[in-house]
Amino acid sequence: MPDAVISSMVDALPMPAVAIAREARIVAANAPALNLLGDGIEGRHFATALRQPQLLDAIEACLADRKRRIAQFVANERGQDVMFRVSLAPALFRPGEAPGLLVVFEDVTHLEMAGQIRRDFVANVSHELRTPLTALLGFIETLRGPARDDAAARERFLEIMEAEAGRMNRLVGDLLSLSRVEADERMRPADRVALPDLLRSTLRGLAPLAEEAGVTLHADLPAEAGDITVPGDEDQLRQVFTNLVENAIKYGGRGCEVTVRLDRTAHEPRLRVPGVEVTVADTGPGIDELHLPRLTERFYRVDNHRSREMGGTGLGLAIVKHILNRHRGRLRIESTPGQGSRFGVILPLD
């Protein structure tokens, strides 16, 4: 088979592919392969173009025994690793000659990332559950032994055990909520929700928590906003605003002021359609800029110890992000240490 025919066959493949002749030189490479491995690899020995030991070993073994193999190849694009699953198969390029190899690169970075996310998620859940479980087991052992007849110690330990059990219950509840939200994420809400009514109801529900924490709540809902409705799931949107206002109350500190503001815009640049923005702003200590991009990650906390003390599970903003994805919305976070924080929920009007 002439080299031109080999090249045309390799060019027809949508993924990076190279043809390696029996004498170990590259006889053809398509455009995606040239982008991946560099120009000028045709005619060179495969070892000078590929260079990664695992792949080189697989190629040599495949040339020797003519059996299909799978290998890995890692490239670096714009500072990030890209993972490839490499399929090697014997191919007869010219009649009467020994078979060469067809080497095809499949980008599996998204699969590797998904696998890593799952592994991290399981590890985080295990860690979050192990801590309270360890505490409960320790207190049970103590109550059965040294504190068996100590009424004061027993009462104190039971209070701690109740708090730890409540923490596990909240974590399981948030995990179930996150699972439901992810399952519904591709289903657009069909109902319409009156935002001003929803915000007033949310603030009334959180008023006792704010009073207990020494925080003042303000509602900045213009009169002309009274008829604003958005397509949405009322329960899920209530969960979004409850989470944001509750966080502002918990982390703002005593004496903090929390303001919920509703604004309507004729054209929202981030959505490219008319929209509304609900802003939850507090006068608390603020958040360092380096934390802002990661706040919606599962189990990410700015202050682990303080968050756990306040009953946080580290899943609240992750749930908010998925709910807003379902509603074609966006979350805007702005904060400066010492100057408070602003969480803006942007929603389309239609």
CSV table of C-alpha atoms in Angstrom, one decimal:
chain,number,residue,atom,x,y,z
A,1,MET,CA,0.0,0.0,0.0
A,2,PRO,CA,1.6,3.4,-1.0
A,3,ASP,CA,2.3,5.8,1.8
A,4,ALA,CA,-0.2,8.2,0.3
A,5,VAL,CA,-3.0,5.7,0.7
A,6,ILE,CA,-1.9,5.0,4.3
A,7,SER,CA,-1.9,8.7,5.0
A,8,SER,CA,-5.4,9.1,3.6
A,9,MET,CA,-6.7,6.2,5.8
A,10,VAL,CA,-5.1,7.7,8.9
A,11,ASP,CA,-6.4,11.2,8.0
A,12,ALA,CA,-9.9,9.7,8.0
A,13,LEU,CA,-9.8,8.9,11.7
A,14,PRO,CA,-11.3,11.6,13.9
A,15,MET,CA,-8.9,11.0,16.8
A,16,PRO,CA,-5.1,11.4,16.8
A,17,ALA,CA,-3.6,8.4,15.0
A,18,VAL,CA,-0.2,7.3,13.7
A,19,ALA,CA,0.8,4.4,11.5
A,20,ILE,CA,4.1,2.7,12.5
A,21,ALA,CA,5.8,0.4,9.9
A,22,ARG,CA,7.4,-2.8,10.8
A,23,GLU,CA,10.8,-1.2,10.7
A,24,ALA,CA,9.6,1.1,13.6
A,25,ARG,CA,9.3,4.3,11.7
A,26,ILE,CA,6.2,6.5,11.6
A,27,VAL,CA,4.8,6.4,8.1
A,28,ALA,CA,1.7,8.5,8.6
A,29,ALA,CA,0.1,10.8,11.1
A,30,ASN,CA,-3.1,12.7,10.9
A,31,ALA,CA,-3.5,16.4,11.8
A,32,PRO,CA,-4.8,15.8,15.4
A,33,ALA,CA,-1.7,13.6,16.0
A,34,LEU,CA,0.6,16.3,14.6
A,35,ASN,CA,-1.1,18.8,17.0
A,36,LEU,CA,-0.6,16.4,19.9
A,37,LEU,CA,2.9,15.1,19.1
A,38,GLY,CA,4.4,17.9,17.0
A,39,ASP,CA,5.2,18.4,13.3
A,40,GLY,CA,7.9,16.5,11.6
A,41,ILE,CA,7.3,13.1,13.3
A,42,GLU,CA,6.7,11.3,10.0
A,43,GLY,CA,9.7,9.2,8.9
A,44,ARG,CA,11.1,9.2,12.4
A,45,HIS,CA,11.6,6.3,14.8
A,46,PHE,CA,8.5,6.1,17.0
A,47,ALA,CA,10.7,6.3,20.2
A,48,THR,CA,11.8,9.8,19.3
A,49,ALA,CA,8.2,11.0,18.9
A,50,LEU,CA,6.4,9.3,21.8
A,51,ARG,CA,9.0,9.0,24.5
A,52,GLN,CA,6.8,7.8,27.3
A,53,PRO,CA,8.2,4.4,28.6
A,54,GLN,CA,4.8,2.7,29.1
A,55,LEU,CA,3.7,3.4,25.6
A,56,LEU,CA,7.0,2.6,24.1
A,57,ASP,CA,7.0,-0.8,25.9
A,58,ALA,CA,3.5,-1.5,24.6
A,59,ILE,CA,4.5,-0.7,21.0
A,60,GLU,CA,7.6,-2.9,21.1
A,61,ALA,CA,5.6,-5.8,22.5
A,62,CYS,CA,2.8,-5.3,20.0
A,63,LEU,CA,5.3,-5.3,17.1
A,64,ALA,CA,6.9,-8.5,18.5
A,65,ASP,CA,3.8,-10.6,19.1
A,66,ARG,CA,1.2,-8.8,16.9
A,67,LYS,CA,-1.4,-8.7,19.7
A,68,ARG,CA,-3.7,-5.8,20.4
A,69,ARG,CA,-2.8,-3.7,23.5
A,70,ILE,CA,-4.0,-0.7,25.5
A,71,ALA,CA,-1.6,1.8,26.9
A,72,GLN,CA,-1.7,5.3,28.4
A,73,PHE,CA,-0.3,8.6,27.2
A,74,VAL,CA,-0.2,11.9,29.1
A,75,ALA,CA,0.2,15.2,27.4
A,76,ASN,CA,0.3,18.7,28.8
A,77,GLU,CA,-1.9,21.4,27.2
A,78,ARG,CA,-1.9,24.9,28.6
A,79,GLY,CA,-0.4,23.7,31.9
A,80,GLN,CA,-2.9,20.9,32.4
A,81,ASP,CA,-2.4,17.2,32.1
A,82,VAL,CA,-4.5,15.5,29.3
A,83,MET,CA,-5.0,11.7,29.6
A,84,PHE,CA,-5.2,9.5,26.6
A,85,ARG,CA,-6.2,5.9,26.2
A,86,VAL,CA,-4.0,4.5,23.4
A,87,SER,CA,-5.2,1.6,21.3
A,88,LEU,CA,-2.5,-0.4,19.5
A,89,ALA,CA,-3.5,-2.9,16.8
A,90,PRO,CA,-1.5,-4.7,14.1
A,91,ALA,CA,-2.2,-3.4,10.6
A,92,LEU,CA,-1.1,-4.7,7.2
A,93,PHE,CA,0.1,-1.6,5.3
A,94,ARG,CA,1.7,-3.4,2.3
A,95,PRO,CA,1.1,-6.8,0.9
A,96,GLY,CA,3.9,-9.2,1.4
A,97,GLU,CA,5.4,-7.2,4.3
A,98,ALA,CA,5.1,-7.9,8.0
A,99,PRO,CA,2.3,-6.0,9.7
A,100,GLY,CA,3.0,-2.6,11.3
A,101,LEU,CA,0.9,-0.9,13.9
A,102,LEU,CA,-2.0,1.6,14.0
A,103,VAL,CA,-1.9,3.7,17.1
A,104,VAL,CA,-5.0,5.7,18.1
A,105,PHE,CA,-5.2,8.2,20.9
A,106,GLU,CA,-8.5,8.7,22.7
A,107,ASP,CA,-8.9,11.6,25.1
A,108,VAL,CA,-10.3,10.2,28.4
A,109,THR,CA,-9.5,13.2,30.6
A,110,HIS,CA,-13.2,13.7,31.4
A,111,LEU,CA,-13.5,10.1,32.5
A,112,GLU,CA,-10.4,10.3,34.7
A,113,MET,CA,-11.7,13.6,36.2
A,114,ALA,CA,-15.1,12.0,36.9
A,115,GLY,CA,-13.4,9.0,38.5
A,116,GLN,CA,-11.2,11.3,40.7
A,117,ILE,CA,-14.3,13.3,41.7
A,118,ARG,CA,-16.0,10.1,42.8
A,119,ARG,CA,-13.0,9.0,44.8
A,120,ASP,CA,-12.7,12.4,46.5
A,121,PHE,CA,-16.4,12.4,47.2
A,122,VAL,CA,-16.3,9.0,48.9
A,123,ALA,CA,-13.2,9.9,50.8
A,124,ASN,CA,-14.8,13.2,52.0
A,125,VAL,CA,-18.1,11.6,53.0
A,126,SER,CA,-16.2,8.9,54.9
A,127,HIS,CA,-14.1,11.5,56.7
A,128,GLU,CA,-17.2,13.6,57.6
A,129,LEU,CA,-19.0,10.6,59.0
A,130,ARG,CA,-16.0,9.0,60.7
A,131,THR,CA,-15.4,12.0,63.0
A,132,PRO,CA,-18.8,12.0,64.8
A,133,LEU,CA,-19.0,8.3,64.7
A,134,THR,CA,-15.7,8.0,66.5
A,135,ALA,CA,-16.9,10.5,69.1
A,136,LEU,CA,-20.1,8.6,69.7
A,137,LEU,CA,-18.3,5.3,70.1
A,138,GLY,CA,-15.9,6.9,72.5
A,139,PHE,CA,-18.6,8.3,74.7
A,140,ILE,CA,-20.6,5.1,74.7
A,141,GLU,CA,-17.5,3.2,75.9
A,142,THR,CA,-17.0,5.9,78.6
A,143,LEU,CA,-20.7,5.7,79.7
A,144,ARG,CA,-20.4,1.9,80.0
A,145,GLY,CA,-17.2,2.2,82.0
A,146,PRO,CA,-15.8,5.0,84.1
A,147,ALA,CA,-18.9,7.3,83.8
A,148,ARG,CA,-21.5,4.6,84.5
A,149,ASP,CA,-22.5,6.0,87.8
A,150,ASP,CA,-21.6,9.7,87.2
A,151,ALA,CA,-24.9,11.5,86.5
A,152,ALA,CA,-23.3,14.8,85.7
A,153,ALA,CA,-20.8,13.3,83.2
A,154,ARG,CA,-23.5,11.2,81.7
A,155,GLU,CA,-25.7,14.2,81.0
A,156,ARG,CA,-22.8,16.2,79.5
A,157,PHE,CA,-21.8,13.2,77.2
A,158,LEU,CA,-25.4,12.7,76.1
A,159,GLU,CA,-25.6,16.3,75.0
A,160,ILE,CA,-22.5,16.0,73.0
A,161,MET,CA,-23.7,12.7,71.5
A,162,GLU,CA,-27.0,14.4,70.5
A,163,ALA,CA,-25.1,17.2,68.8
A,164,GLU,CA,-22.8,14.7,66.9
A,165,ALA,CA,-25.9,12.6,65.8
A,166,GLY,CA,-27.6,15.8,64.7
A,167,ARG,CA,-24.5,16.6,62.6
A,168,MET,CA,-24.6,13.2,60.9
A,169,ASN,CA,-28.3,13.6,60.3
A,170,ARG,CA,-27.8,17.0,58.6
A,171,LEU,CA,-25.0,15.5,56.5
A,172,VAL,CA,-27.1,12.6,55.3
A,173,GLY,CA,-30.0,15.1,54.6
A,174,ASP,CA,-27.7,17.3,52.5
A,175,LEU,CA,-26.3,14.3,50.6
A,176,LEU,CA,-29.8,13.2,49.8
A,177,SER,CA,-30.8,16.7,48.8
A,178,LEU,CA,-27.7,17.0,46.6
A,179,SER,CA,-28.5,13.7,44.9
A,180,ARG,CA,-32.1,14.8,44.2
A,181,VAL,CA,-30.9,18.1,42.8
A,182,GLU,CA,-28.4,16.5,40.5
A,183,ALA,CA,-31.1,14.1,39.2
A,184,ASP,CA,-33.4,17.0,38.3
A,185,GLU,CA,-30.7,19.3,37.0
A,186,ARG,CA,-31.5,18.7,33.3
A,187,MET,CA,-35.3,19.2,33.8
A,188,ARG,CA,-36.3,22.8,33.4
A,189,PRO,CA,-38.9,24.0,36.0
A,190,ALA,CA,-42.4,24.5,34.5
A,191,ASP,CA,-44.0,26.7,37.3
A,192,ARG,CA,-43.5,30.4,37.9
A,193,VAL,CA,-42.5,31.7,41.3
A,194,ALA,CA,-43.2,35.1,42.8
A,195,LEU,CA,-39.8,36.2,44.0
A,196,PRO,CA,-40.8,39.0,46.4
A,197,ASP,CA,-43.3,36.7,48.3
A,198,LEU,CA,-40.7,33.9,48.4
A,199,LEU,CA,-38.0,36.3,49.8
A,200,ARG,CA,-40.3,37.7,52.5
A,201,SER,CA,-41.4,34.2,53.5
A,202,THR,CA,-37.8,33.1,53.8
A,203,LEU,CA,-36.8,36.1,55.9
A,204,ARG,CA,-39.8,35.5,58.3
A,205,GLY,CA,-38.7,31.9,58.7
A,206,LEU,CA,-35.1,32.9,59.6
A,207,ALA,CA,-36.0,35.8,61.8
A,208,PRO,CA,-35.8,33.7,65.1
A,209,LEU,CA,-32.3,32.4,64.1
A,210,ALA,CA,-31.2,36.0,63.3
A,211,GLU,CA,-32.5,37.3,66.6
A,212,GLU,CA,-30.8,34.6,68.6
A,213,ALA,CA,-27.5,35.3,66.7
A,214,GLY,CA,-27.8,39.1,67.3
A,215,VAL,CA,-28.1,39.8,63.5
A,216,THR,CA,-30.4,42.3,61.9
A,217,LEU,CA,-32.2,41.3,58.7
A,218,HIS,CA,-33.2,43.9,56.1
A,219,ALA,CA,-35.4,43.4,53.0
A,220,ASP,CA,-34.8,45.8,50.1
A,221,LEU,CA,-37.6,44.9,47.8
A,222,PRO,CA,-38.7,47.9,45.6
A,223,ALA,CA,-42.5,48.4,45.2
A,224,GLU,CA,-42.2,47.9,41.5
A,225,ALA,CA,-40.7,44.4,42.1
A,226,GLY,CA,-44.0,43.2,43.5
A,227,ASP,CA,-45.0,41.5,40.3
A,228,ILE,CA,-41.7,39.8,39.4
A,229,THR,CA,-42.0,36.1,38.7
A,230,VAL,CA,-39.4,33.7,37.3
A,231,PRO,CA,-39.7,30.2,36.0
A,232,GLY,CA,-38.7,27.9,38.9
A,233,ASP,CA,-39.2,25.3,41.5
A,234,GLU,CA,-40.4,27.2,44.6
A,235,ASP,CA,-39.0,24.6,47.1
A,236,GLN,CA,-35.6,24.6,45.5
A,237,LEU,CA,-35.4,28.4,45.2
A,238,ARG,CA,-36.4,28.7,48.8
A,239,GLN,CA,-33.6,26.3,49.6
A,240,VAL,CA,-31.2,28.6,47.8
A,241,PHE,CA,-32.2,31.8,49.6
A,242,THR,CA,-32.5,30.0,53.0
A,243,ASN,CA,-28.9,28.7,52.6
A,244,LEU,CA,-27.4,32.0,51.6
A,245,VAL,CA,-29.2,34.0,54.3
A,246,GLU,CA,-28.5,31.4,57.0
A,247,ASN,CA,-24.8,31.4,56.1
A,248,ALA,CA,-24.8,35.2,56.3
A,249,ILE,CA,-26.4,35.0,59.8
A,250,LYS,CA,-24.1,32.2,61.0
A,251,TYR,CA,-20.8,33.6,59.8
A,252,GLY,CA,-21.5,37.3,59.9
A,253,GLY,CA,-21.2,37.4,63.7
A,254,ARG,CA,-23.1,39.2,66.4
A,255,GLY,CA,-24.0,42.8,65.4
A,256,CYS,CA,-23.9,42.0,61.7
A,257,GLU,CA,-26.5,43.3,59.3
A,258,VAL,CA,-27.8,41.1,56.5
A,259,THR,CA,-29.6,42.8,53.5
A,260,VAL,CA,-31.6,40.9,50.9
A,261,ARG,CA,-32.1,43.1,47.7
A,262,LEU,CA,-34.0,42.4,44.6
A,263,ASP,CA,-33.1,44.1,41.3
A,264,ARG,CA,-34.6,43.7,37.8
A,265,THR,CA,-32.4,44.3,34.7
A,266,ALA,CA,-33.5,44.8,31.1
A,267,HIS,CA,-30.6,42.7,29.9
A,268,GLU,CA,-28.4,40.5,32.2
A,269,PRO,CA,-25.0,40.2,30.5
A,270,ARG,CA,-24.2,36.8,32.1
A,271,LEU,CA,-27.5,35.4,30.9
A,272,ARG,CA,-27.9,37.5,27.7
A,273,VAL,CA,-31.6,37.8,28.4
A,274,PRO,CA,-33.7,40.0,30.8
A,275,GLY,CA,-33.2,38.8,34.3
A,276,VAL,CA,-33.3,39.5,38.0
A,277,GLU,CA,-30.6,39.5,40.7
A,278,VAL,CA,-31.2,38.7,44.4
A,279,THR,CA,-28.3,39.8,46.5
A,280,VAL,CA,-27.6,38.6,50.0
A,281,ALA,CA,-25.1,41.1,51.5
A,282,ASP,CA,-23.7,41.0,55.0
A,283,THR,CA,-21.4,43.3,57.0
A,284,GLY,CA,-19.4,40.4,58.5
A,285,PRO,CA,-15.7,39.7,58.4
A,286,GLY,CA,-15.6,38.8,54.7
A,287,ILE,CA,-13.8,36.1,52.9
A,288,ASP,CA,-10.2,36.1,51.5
A,289,GLU,CA,-10.2,36.3,47.7
A,290,LEU,CA,-8.3,33.0,47.3
A,291,HIS,CA,-11.2,31.1,48.7
A,292,LEU,CA,-13.9,32.5,46.4
A,293,PRO,CA,-13.4,30.3,43.3
A,294,ARG,CA,-13.7,27.1,45.5
A,295,LEU,CA,-16.7,28.0,47.7
A,296,THR,CA,-19.2,25.9,45.7
A,297,GLU,CA,-17.0,22.8,45.8
A,298,ARG,CA,-18.4,19.9,47.9
A,299,PHE,CA,-17.0,19.9,51.4
A,300,TYR,CA,-14.9,23.0,50.8
A,301,ARG,CA,-14.8,25.2,53.9
A,302,VAL,CA,-13.0,28.4,54.6
A,303,ASP,CA,-12.7,27.5,58.3
A,304,ASN,CA,-13.2,23.8,58.9
A,305,HIS,CA,-13.4,24.0,62.7
A,306,ARG,CA,-15.7,27.0,62.8
A,307,SER,CA,-18.0,25.5,60.1
A,308,ARG,CA,-18.3,22.2,62.0
A,309,GLU,CA,-19.0,24.0,65.3
A,310,MET,CA,-21.9,25.9,63.6
A,311,GLY,CA,-23.3,22.7,62.1
A,312,GLY,CA,-22.2,23.2,58.5
A,313,THR,CA,-21.8,20.2,56.3
A,314,GLY,CA,-19.8,21.8,53.5
A,315,LEU,CA,-22.5,21.0,50.9
A,316,GLY,CA,-24.8,24.0,51.1
A,317,LEU,CA,-23.2,26.1,48.3
A,318,ALA,CA,-22.7,23.0,46.1
A,319,ILE,CA,-26.5,22.4,46.4
A,320,VAL,CA,-27.1,26.0,45.5
A,321,LYS,CA,-24.9,25.8,42.4
A,322,HIS,CA,-26.7,22.7,41.1
A,323,ILE,CA,-30.2,24.3,41.7
A,324,LEU,CA,-29.1,27.4,39.9
A,325,ASN,CA,-27.8,25.3,37.0
A,326,ARG,CA,-31.3,23.7,36.7
A,327,HIS,CA,-32.8,27.2,36.7
A,328,ARG,CA,-30.3,28.5,34.1
A,329,GLY,CA,-29.1,30.9,36.7
A,330,ARG,CA,-25.7,32.1,38.0
A,331,LEU,CA,-24.1,32.7,41.4
A,332,ARG,CA,-21.9,35.8,41.8
A,333,ILE,CA,-19.7,35.9,44.9
A,334,GLU,CA,-17.9,39.1,46.0
A,335,SER,CA,-16.1,39.6,49.3
A,336,THR,CA,-13.3,41.6,50.8
A,337,PRO,CA,-11.9,40.8,54.3
A,338,GLY,CA,-13.2,43.3,56.8
A,339,GLN,CA,-15.9,44.6,54.4
A,340,GLY,CA,-18.5,41.8,54.3
A,341,SER,CA,-19.7,39.5,51.5
A,342,ARG,CA,-22.2,39.6,48.7
A,343,PHE,CA,-23.8,36.6,47.2
A,344,GLY,CA,-25.8,37.4,44.0
A,345,VAL,CA,-28.3,34.9,42.5
A,346,ILE,CA,-29.0,35.8,38.9
A,347,LEU,CA,-32.1,34.3,37.3
A,348,PRO,CA,-33.7,34.7,33.9
A,349,LEU,CA,-37.2,36.2,33.7
A,350,ASP,CA,-38.3,33.8,31.0
